[in-house]
Amino acid sequence: GQQVMQIPQYQHVQEGEDFTTYCNSSTTLSNIQWYKQRPGGHPVFLIQLVKSGEVKKQKRLTFQFGEAKKNSSLHITATQTTDVGTYFCAGPGGSQGNLIFGKGTKLSVKP
Amino acid sequence: DAGVTQSPTHLIKTRGQQVTLRCSPKSGHDTVSWYQQALGQGPQFIFQYYEEEERQRGNFPDRFSGHQFPNYSSELNVNALLLGDSALYLCASSVGTGTGPDQPQHFGDGTRLSIL
């Protein structure tokens, strides 16, 4: 079945360093969504990418959708302690028509 | 503007019991999806309700069932609980035709279910 894979699983950075997480799908996606889940919290929608090669920015966060619409990345510039959490990508499933989430990248930031 | 609300927050059950979890969607949303999130994993889709009908279903056994009411609120029922059912159960609401995957999901805080 369709799979959405994320790497790395964990990332520990010093405050001020950059961070990138990568998402790969086994099939072409019509869109990809990114969510952030703080420790003990629930996933919060960050952004949706739809177009091939699309790049969107939210302050220090930059999201990219690959040309083949099978991969995506999230880059955070100059991390802050408020960036701590797990970042998930999610894409539409196949016949079931649901969202398939990756396992997430857990980011920890050392002050 | 209230977001997605879920109850209860925590629940402890024993194997073989049955449980009902409840969800009220965000104001203006008509589609409710349920997810199971095991520790250290991403949310896994259970099913989605729209217009009081189950529209989509993930790879979960029939022990998992649900319902949507006319006010768009929803319930998740799990029968014959197993130890492996211990997880965070998340409800998410969205707007639209109920197709789900193209709509951003607004999640509630979840119900932490522990099976002893």
PDB file of C-alpha atoms in Angstrom:
ATOM      1  CA  GLY A   1       0.000   0.000   0.000  1.00  0.00           C
ATOM      2  CA  GLN A   2       0.896   3.652  -0.198  1.00  0.00           C
ATOM      3  CA  GLN A   3       3.548   4.803   2.229  1.00  0.00           C
ATOM      4  CA  VAL A   4       4.716   8.186   3.432  1.00  0.00           C
ATOM      5  CA  MET A   5       8.213   8.160   4.899  1.00  0.00           C
ATOM      6  CA  GLN A   6       9.996  10.848   6.838  1.00  0.00           C
ATOM      7  CA  ILE A   7      13.632  11.309   7.746  1.00  0.00           C
ATOM      8  CA  PRO A   8      15.263  11.812  10.109  1.00  0.00           C
ATOM      9  CA  GLN A   9      13.230  10.290  12.914  1.00  0.00           C
ATOM     10  CA  TYR A  10      14.920  12.526  15.484  1.00  0.00           C
ATOM     11  CA  GLN A  11      16.935  15.726  15.244  1.00  0.00           C
ATOM     12  CA  HIS A  12      18.699  17.487  18.080  1.00  0.00           C
ATOM     13  CA  VAL A  13      19.945  20.990  17.350  1.00  0.00           C
ATOM     14  CA  GLN A  14      21.445  23.901  19.199  1.00  0.00           C
ATOM     15  CA  GLU A  15      19.245  26.965  19.302  1.00  0.00           C
ATOM     16  CA  GLY A  16      20.016  29.105  16.275  1.00  0.00           C
ATOM     17  CA  GLU A  17      20.943  26.174  14.030  1.00  0.00           C
ATOM     18  CA  ASP A  18      18.892  25.261  10.985  1.00  0.00           C
ATOM     19  CA  PHE A  19      16.700  22.156  10.722  1.00  0.00           C
ATOM     20  CA  THR A  20      15.337  20.206   7.764  1.00  0.00           C
ATOM     21  CA  THR A  21      12.968  17.248   7.590  1.00  0.00           C
ATOM     22  CA  TYR A  22      12.256  15.289   4.437  1.00  0.00           C
ATOM     23  CA  CYS A  23       9.128  13.498   3.335  1.00  0.00           C
ATOM     24  CA  ASN A  24       8.852  10.898   0.571  1.00  0.00           C
ATOM     25  CA  SER A  25       5.789   9.189  -0.846  1.00  0.00           C
ATOM     26  CA  SER A  26       5.692   5.900  -2.693  1.00  0.00           C
ATOM     27  CA  THR A  27       3.120   7.425  -5.074  1.00  0.00           C
ATOM     28  CA  THR A  28       2.453  10.803  -6.661  1.00  0.00           C
ATOM     29  CA  LEU A  29       0.438  13.088  -4.403  1.00  0.00           C
ATOM     30  CA  SER A  30      -2.246  15.580  -5.359  1.00  0.00           C
ATOM     31  CA  ASN A  31      -1.203  17.640  -2.347  1.00  0.00           C
ATOM     32  CA  ILE A  32       0.843  17.390   0.793  1.00  0.00           C
ATOM     33  CA  GLN A  33       0.112  18.796   4.222  1.00  0.00           C
ATOM     34  CA  TRP A  34       2.416  19.542   7.137  1.00  0.00           C
ATOM     35  CA  TYR A  35       1.465  19.409  10.796  1.00  0.00           C
ATOM     36  CA  LYS A  36       3.263  20.204  14.052  1.00  0.00           C
ATOM     37  CA  GLN A  37       2.567  18.395  17.312  1.00  0.00           C
ATOM     38  CA  ARG A  38       3.977  19.857  20.498  1.00  0.00           C
ATOM     39  CA  PRO A  39       4.839  17.431  23.315  1.00  0.00           C
ATOM     40  CA  GLY A  40       1.583  16.345  24.944  1.00  0.00           C
ATOM     41  CA  GLY A  41      -0.445  18.201  22.336  1.00  0.00           C
ATOM     42  CA  HIS A  42      -2.342  17.473  19.178  1.00  0.00           C
ATOM     43  CA  PRO A  43      -1.296  17.919  15.530  1.00  0.00           C
ATOM     44  CA  VAL A  44      -1.775  21.468  14.274  1.00  0.00           C
ATOM     45  CA  PHE A  45      -2.085  22.173  10.571  1.00  0.00           C
ATOM     46  CA  LEU A  46       0.776  24.273   9.222  1.00  0.00           C
ATOM     47  CA  ILE A  47       0.417  24.376   5.462  1.00  0.00           C
ATOM     48  CA  GLN A  48      -0.777  22.618   2.318  1.00  0.00           C
ATOM     49  CA  LEU A  49       1.206  22.414  -0.924  1.00  0.00           C
ATOM     50  CA  VAL A  50      -0.546  21.614  -4.165  1.00  0.00           C
ATOM     51  CA  LYS A  51       1.572  22.593  -7.162  1.00  0.00           C
ATOM     52  CA  SER A  52       4.622  20.815  -8.516  1.00  0.00           C
ATOM     53  CA  GLY A  53       7.780  22.632  -7.360  1.00  0.00           C
ATOM     54  CA  GLU A  54       5.795  24.887  -5.034  1.00  0.00           C
ATOM     55  CA  VAL A  55       7.668  26.773  -2.316  1.00  0.00           C
ATOM     56  CA  LYS A  56       5.875  28.480   0.555  1.00  0.00           C
ATOM     57  CA  LYS A  57       7.272  30.420   3.478  1.00  0.00           C
ATOM     58  CA  GLN A  58       5.915  31.104   6.929  1.00  0.00           C
ATOM     59  CA  LYS A  59       8.361  33.362   8.761  1.00  0.00           C
ATOM     60  CA  ARG A  60      11.365  31.089   9.464  1.00  0.00           C
ATOM     61  CA  LEU A  61       9.699  27.994   7.945  1.00  0.00           C
ATOM     62  CA  THR A  62      10.131  27.102   4.269  1.00  0.00           C
ATOM     63  CA  PHE A  63       8.095  24.323   2.682  1.00  0.00           C
ATOM     64  CA  GLN A  64       8.836  22.739  -0.689  1.00  0.00           C
ATOM     65  CA  PHE A  65       6.917  20.297  -2.878  1.00  0.00           C
ATOM     66  CA  GLY A  66       9.000  18.299  -5.319  1.00  0.00           C
ATOM     67  CA  GLU A  67       8.707  18.573  -9.067  1.00  0.00           C
ATOM     68  CA  ALA A  68       7.428  15.003  -9.300  1.00  0.00           C
ATOM     69  CA  LYS A  69       5.012  15.619  -6.396  1.00  0.00           C
ATOM     70  CA  LYS A  70       6.415  12.614  -4.524  1.00  0.00           C
ATOM     71  CA  ASN A  71       8.576  14.413  -2.000  1.00  0.00           C
ATOM     72  CA  SER A  72       8.522  17.445   0.211  1.00  0.00           C
ATOM     73  CA  SER A  73      10.683  19.197   2.760  1.00  0.00           C
ATOM     74  CA  LEU A  74      10.337  21.552   5.683  1.00  0.00           C
ATOM     75  CA  HIS A  75      13.259  23.805   6.560  1.00  0.00           C
ATOM     76  CA  ILE A  76      13.445  25.923   9.698  1.00  0.00           C
ATOM     77  CA  THR A  77      16.000  28.707   9.788  1.00  0.00           C
ATOM     78  CA  ALA A  78      17.604  29.662  13.096  1.00  0.00           C
ATOM     79  CA  THR A  79      15.621  27.335  15.336  1.00  0.00           C
ATOM     80  CA  GLN A  80      14.119  28.565  18.588  1.00  0.00           C
ATOM     81  CA  THR A  81      12.992  26.610  21.633  1.00  0.00           C
ATOM     82  CA  THR A  82       9.396  27.245  20.547  1.00  0.00           C
ATOM     83  CA  ASP A  83      10.054  25.066  17.485  1.00  0.00           C
ATOM     84  CA  VAL A  84      10.275  21.952  19.658  1.00  0.00           C
ATOM     85  CA  GLY A  85       7.834  19.239  18.642  1.00  0.00           C
ATOM     86  CA  THR A  86       7.182  16.551  16.078  1.00  0.00           C
ATOM     87  CA  TYR A  87       6.650  17.562  12.469  1.00  0.00           C
ATOM     88  CA  PHE A  88       4.460  15.342  10.314  1.00  0.00           C
ATOM     89  CA  CYS A  89       3.834  15.330   6.615  1.00  0.00           C
ATOM     90  CA  ALA A  90       0.609  13.809   5.308  1.00  0.00           C
ATOM     91  CA  GLY A  91      -0.704  13.023   1.874  1.00  0.00           C
ATOM     92  CA  PRO A  92      -3.948  11.689   0.427  1.00  0.00           C
ATOM     93  CA  GLY A  93      -4.268   7.915   0.556  1.00  0.00           C
ATOM     94  CA  GLY A  94      -5.157   5.733  -2.353  1.00  0.00           C
ATOM     95  CA  SER A  95      -8.502   4.030  -2.668  1.00  0.00           C
ATOM     96  CA  GLN A  96      -9.446   4.840   0.890  1.00  0.00           C
ATOM     97  CA  GLY A  97      -9.311   8.564   0.246  1.00  0.00           C
ATOM     98  CA  ASN A  98      -7.909   9.381   3.639  1.00  0.00           C
ATOM     99  CA  LEU A  99      -4.818  11.210   4.838  1.00  0.00           C
ATOM    100  CA  ILE A 100      -1.710   9.096   5.368  1.00  0.00           C
ATOM    101  CA  PHE A 101       0.724  10.502   7.901  1.00  0.00           C
ATOM    102  CA  GLY A 102       4.429   9.904   8.063  1.00  0.00           C
ATOM    103  CA  LYS A 103       5.968   8.813  11.354  1.00  0.00           C
ATOM    104  CA  GLY A 104       7.210  12.324  11.951  1.00  0.00           C
ATOM    105  CA  THR A 105      10.497  13.993  12.797  1.00  0.00           C
ATOM    106  CA  LYS A 106      10.927  14.849  16.447  1.00  0.00           C
ATOM    107  CA  LEU A 107      12.853  18.089  16.894  1.00  0.00           C
ATOM    108  CA  SER A 108      14.540  19.030  20.133  1.00  0.00           C
ATOM    109  CA  VAL A 109      16.271  22.384  20.553  1.00  0.00           C
ATOM    110  CA  LYS A 110      18.956  22.974  23.148  1.00  0.00           C
ATOM    111  CA  PRO A 111      19.019  26.549  24.453  1.00  0.00           C
TER     112      PRO A 111
ATOM    113  CA  ASP B   1     -15.044  30.245  18.177  1.00  0.00           C
ATOM    114  CA  ALA B   2     -14.702  26.834  19.800  1.00  0.00           C
ATOM    115  CA  GLY B   3     -12.301  24.406  18.245  1.00  0.00           C
ATOM    116  CA  VAL B   4     -12.639  20.637  18.190  1.00  0.00           C
ATOM    117  CA  THR B   5     -13.533  19.282  21.617  1.00  0.00           C
ATOM    118  CA  GLN B   6     -13.134  15.697  22.762  1.00  0.00           C
ATOM    119  CA  SER B   7     -14.188  13.819  25.863  1.00  0.00           C
ATOM    120  CA  PRO B   8     -13.061  12.282  28.036  1.00  0.00           C
ATOM    121  CA  THR B   9      -9.438  13.412  28.225  1.00  0.00           C
ATOM    122  CA  HIS B  10      -8.183  10.176  29.727  1.00  0.00           C
ATOM    123  CA  LEU B  11      -9.720   6.752  30.121  1.00  0.00           C
ATOM    124  CA  ILE B  12      -8.558   3.501  31.665  1.00  0.00           C
ATOM    125  CA  LYS B  13     -10.246   0.255  30.684  1.00  0.00           C
ATOM    126  CA  THR B  14      -9.526  -3.442  30.942  1.00  0.00           C
ATOM    127  CA  ARG B  15      -9.291  -6.003  28.187  1.00  0.00           C
ATOM    128  CA  GLY B  16     -12.640  -7.071  26.775  1.00  0.00           C
ATOM    129  CA  GLN B  17     -14.483  -3.941  27.811  1.00  0.00           C
ATOM    130  CA  GLN B  18     -16.149  -1.468  25.510  1.00  0.00           C
ATOM    131  CA  VAL B  19     -15.511   2.273  25.242  1.00  0.00           C
ATOM    132  CA  THR B  20     -17.205   5.300  23.691  1.00  0.00           C
ATOM    133  CA  LEU B  21     -15.306   8.471  22.855  1.00  0.00           C
ATOM    134  CA  ARG B  22     -16.987  11.720  21.897  1.00  0.00           C
ATOM    135  CA  CYS B  23     -16.131  14.616  19.619  1.00  0.00           C
ATOM    136  CA  SER B  24     -17.654  17.973  18.756  1.00  0.00           C
ATOM    137  CA  PRO B  25     -16.296  19.486  15.562  1.00  0.00           C
ATOM    138  CA  LYS B  26     -15.115  23.028  15.080  1.00  0.00           C
ATOM    139  CA  SER B  27     -17.944  25.454  14.447  1.00  0.00           C
ATOM    140  CA  GLY B  28     -18.877  25.452  10.775  1.00  0.00           C
ATOM    141  CA  HIS B  29     -17.302  22.045  10.073  1.00  0.00           C
ATOM    142  CA  ASP B  30     -19.420  19.162   8.851  1.00  0.00           C
ATOM    143  CA  THR B  31     -16.918  16.311   8.412  1.00  0.00           C
ATOM    144  CA  VAL B  32     -15.394  14.341  11.274  1.00  0.00           C
ATOM    145  CA  SER B  33     -12.478  11.928  11.020  1.00  0.00           C
ATOM    146  CA  TRP B  34     -11.052   9.710  13.732  1.00  0.00           C
ATOM    147  CA  TYR B  35      -7.397   8.767  14.065  1.00  0.00           C
ATOM    148  CA  GLN B  36      -5.437   6.460  16.340  1.00  0.00           C
ATOM    149  CA  GLN B  37      -1.973   7.612  17.356  1.00  0.00           C
ATOM    150  CA  ALA B  38       0.294   5.102  19.057  1.00  0.00           C
ATOM    151  CA  LEU B  39       3.278   6.387  20.999  1.00  0.00           C
ATOM    152  CA  GLY B  40       6.004   7.629  18.682  1.00  0.00           C
ATOM    153  CA  GLN B  41       3.895   7.160  15.556  1.00  0.00           C
ATOM    154  CA  GLY B  42       1.920   9.361  13.225  1.00  0.00           C
ATOM    155  CA  PRO B  43      -1.884   9.408  13.366  1.00  0.00           C
ATOM    156  CA  GLN B  44      -3.539   6.452  11.617  1.00  0.00           C
ATOM    157  CA  PHE B  45      -6.886   7.013   9.935  1.00  0.00           C
ATOM    158  CA  ILE B  46      -9.771   4.998  11.366  1.00  0.00           C
ATOM    159  CA  PHE B  47     -12.805   6.383   9.542  1.00  0.00           C
ATOM    160  CA  GLN B  48     -14.566   9.523   8.430  1.00  0.00           C
ATOM    161  CA  TYR B  49     -18.171  10.655   8.839  1.00  0.00           C
ATOM    162  CA  TYR B  50     -20.112  13.082   6.697  1.00  0.00           C
ATOM    163  CA  GLU B  51     -23.867  13.607   6.584  1.00  0.00           C
ATOM    164  CA  GLU B  52     -24.227  11.019   9.337  1.00  0.00           C
ATOM    165  CA  GLU B  53     -22.700   8.259   7.226  1.00  0.00           C
ATOM    166  CA  GLU B  54     -19.324   6.534   7.281  1.00  0.00           C
ATOM    167  CA  ARG B  55     -17.682   7.702   4.062  1.00  0.00           C
ATOM    168  CA  GLN B  56     -14.165   6.327   4.296  1.00  0.00           C
ATOM    169  CA  ARG B  57     -12.580   3.639   6.439  1.00  0.00           C
ATOM    170  CA  GLY B  58      -8.993   2.736   7.208  1.00  0.00           C
ATOM    171  CA  ASN B  59      -7.535  -0.674   8.030  1.00  0.00           C
ATOM    172  CA  PHE B  60      -9.245  -1.149  11.354  1.00  0.00           C
ATOM    173  CA  PRO B  61     -11.371  -4.128  12.407  1.00  0.00           C
ATOM    174  CA  ASP B  62     -15.122  -4.025  12.847  1.00  0.00           C
ATOM    175  CA  ARG B  63     -14.599  -3.653  16.598  1.00  0.00           C
ATOM    176  CA  PHE B  64     -14.169   0.011  15.746  1.00  0.00           C
ATOM    177  CA  SER B  65     -17.447   1.686  14.883  1.00  0.00           C
ATOM    178  CA  GLY B  66     -18.786   5.186  14.910  1.00  0.00           C
ATOM    179  CA  HIS B  67     -21.680   7.485  14.555  1.00  0.00           C
ATOM    180  CA  GLN B  68     -22.346  11.060  13.529  1.00  0.00           C
ATOM    181  CA  PHE B  69     -25.294  13.013  14.846  1.00  0.00           C
ATOM    182  CA  PRO B  70     -27.381  15.695  13.098  1.00  0.00           C
ATOM    183  CA  ASN B  71     -25.410  18.413  14.905  1.00  0.00           C
ATOM    184  CA  TYR B  72     -22.213  16.970  13.304  1.00  0.00           C
ATOM    185  CA  SER B  73     -20.831  15.657  16.590  1.00  0.00           C
ATOM    186  CA  SER B  74     -19.487  12.134  16.521  1.00  0.00           C
ATOM    187  CA  GLU B  75     -18.756   9.082  18.632  1.00  0.00           C
ATOM    188  CA  LEU B  76     -16.122   6.397  18.306  1.00  0.00           C
ATOM    189  CA  ASN B  77     -16.954   3.012  19.823  1.00  0.00           C
ATOM    190  CA  VAL B  78     -14.462   0.246  20.379  1.00  0.00           C
ATOM    191  CA  ASN B  79     -15.636  -3.204  21.490  1.00  0.00           C
ATOM    192  CA  ALA B  80     -13.704  -6.102  22.986  1.00  0.00           C
ATOM    193  CA  LEU B  81     -10.734  -3.914  23.890  1.00  0.00           C
ATOM    194  CA  LEU B  82      -7.243  -5.302  23.403  1.00  0.00           C
ATOM    195  CA  LEU B  83      -3.991  -4.194  24.998  1.00  0.00           C
ATOM    196  CA  GLY B  84      -2.920  -2.945  21.560  1.00  0.00           C
ATOM    197  CA  ASP B  85      -5.795  -0.480  21.507  1.00  0.00           C
ATOM    198  CA  SER B  86      -3.927   1.680  24.021  1.00  0.00           C
ATOM    199  CA  ALA B  87      -3.281   4.937  22.179  1.00  0.00           C
ATOM    200  CA  LEU B  88      -4.230   8.570  21.775  1.00  0.00           C
ATOM    201  CA  TYR B  89      -7.486   8.818  19.837  1.00  0.00           C
ATOM    202  CA  LEU B  90      -7.765  12.006  17.866  1.00  0.00           C
ATOM    203  CA  CYS B  91     -10.824  13.520  16.309  1.00  0.00           C
ATOM    204  CA  ALA B  92     -10.379  15.935  13.417  1.00  0.00           C
ATOM    205  CA  SER B  93     -12.948  18.060  11.667  1.00  0.00           C
ATOM    206  CA  SER B  94     -12.940  19.703   8.280  1.00  0.00           C
ATOM    207  CA  VAL B  95     -15.194  21.472   5.844  1.00  0.00           C
ATOM    208  CA  GLY B  96     -16.348  20.278   2.518  1.00  0.00           C
ATOM    209  CA  THR B  97     -17.859  17.435   0.671  1.00  0.00           C
ATOM    210  CA  GLY B  98     -16.502  14.846   3.026  1.00  0.00           C
ATOM    211  CA  THR B  99     -13.759  13.677   0.739  1.00  0.00           C
ATOM    212  CA  GLY B 100     -11.262  14.510   3.424  1.00  0.00           C
ATOM    213  CA  PRO B 101      -7.796  14.187   1.989  1.00  0.00           C
ATOM    214  CA  ASP B 102      -7.706  17.596   0.356  1.00  0.00           C
ATOM    215  CA  GLN B 103      -8.963  19.434   3.401  1.00  0.00           C
ATOM    216  CA  PRO B 104      -6.768  20.541   6.309  1.00  0.00           C
ATOM    217  CA  GLN B 105      -7.628  18.627   9.440  1.00  0.00           C
ATOM    218  CA  HIS B 106      -8.390  20.506  12.651  1.00  0.00           C
ATOM    219  CA  PHE B 107      -7.577  18.172  15.534  1.00  0.00           C
ATOM    220  CA  GLY B 108      -8.916  18.033  19.054  1.00  0.00           C
ATOM    221  CA  ASP B 109      -6.715  17.398  22.077  1.00  0.00           C
ATOM    222  CA  GLY B 110      -7.511  13.686  21.924  1.00  0.00           C
ATOM    223  CA  THR B 111      -8.515  11.004  24.389  1.00  0.00           C
ATOM    224  CA  ARG B 112      -5.705   9.019  25.958  1.00  0.00           C
ATOM    225  CA  LEU B 113      -6.983   5.436  26.250  1.00  0.00           C
ATOM    226  CA  SER B 114      -5.087   2.966  28.400  1.00  0.00           C
ATOM    227  CA  ILE B 115      -5.975  -0.724  28.420  1.00  0.00           C
ATOM    228  CA  LEU B 116      -4.904  -2.803  31.427  1.00  0.00           C
TER     229      LEU B 116
END
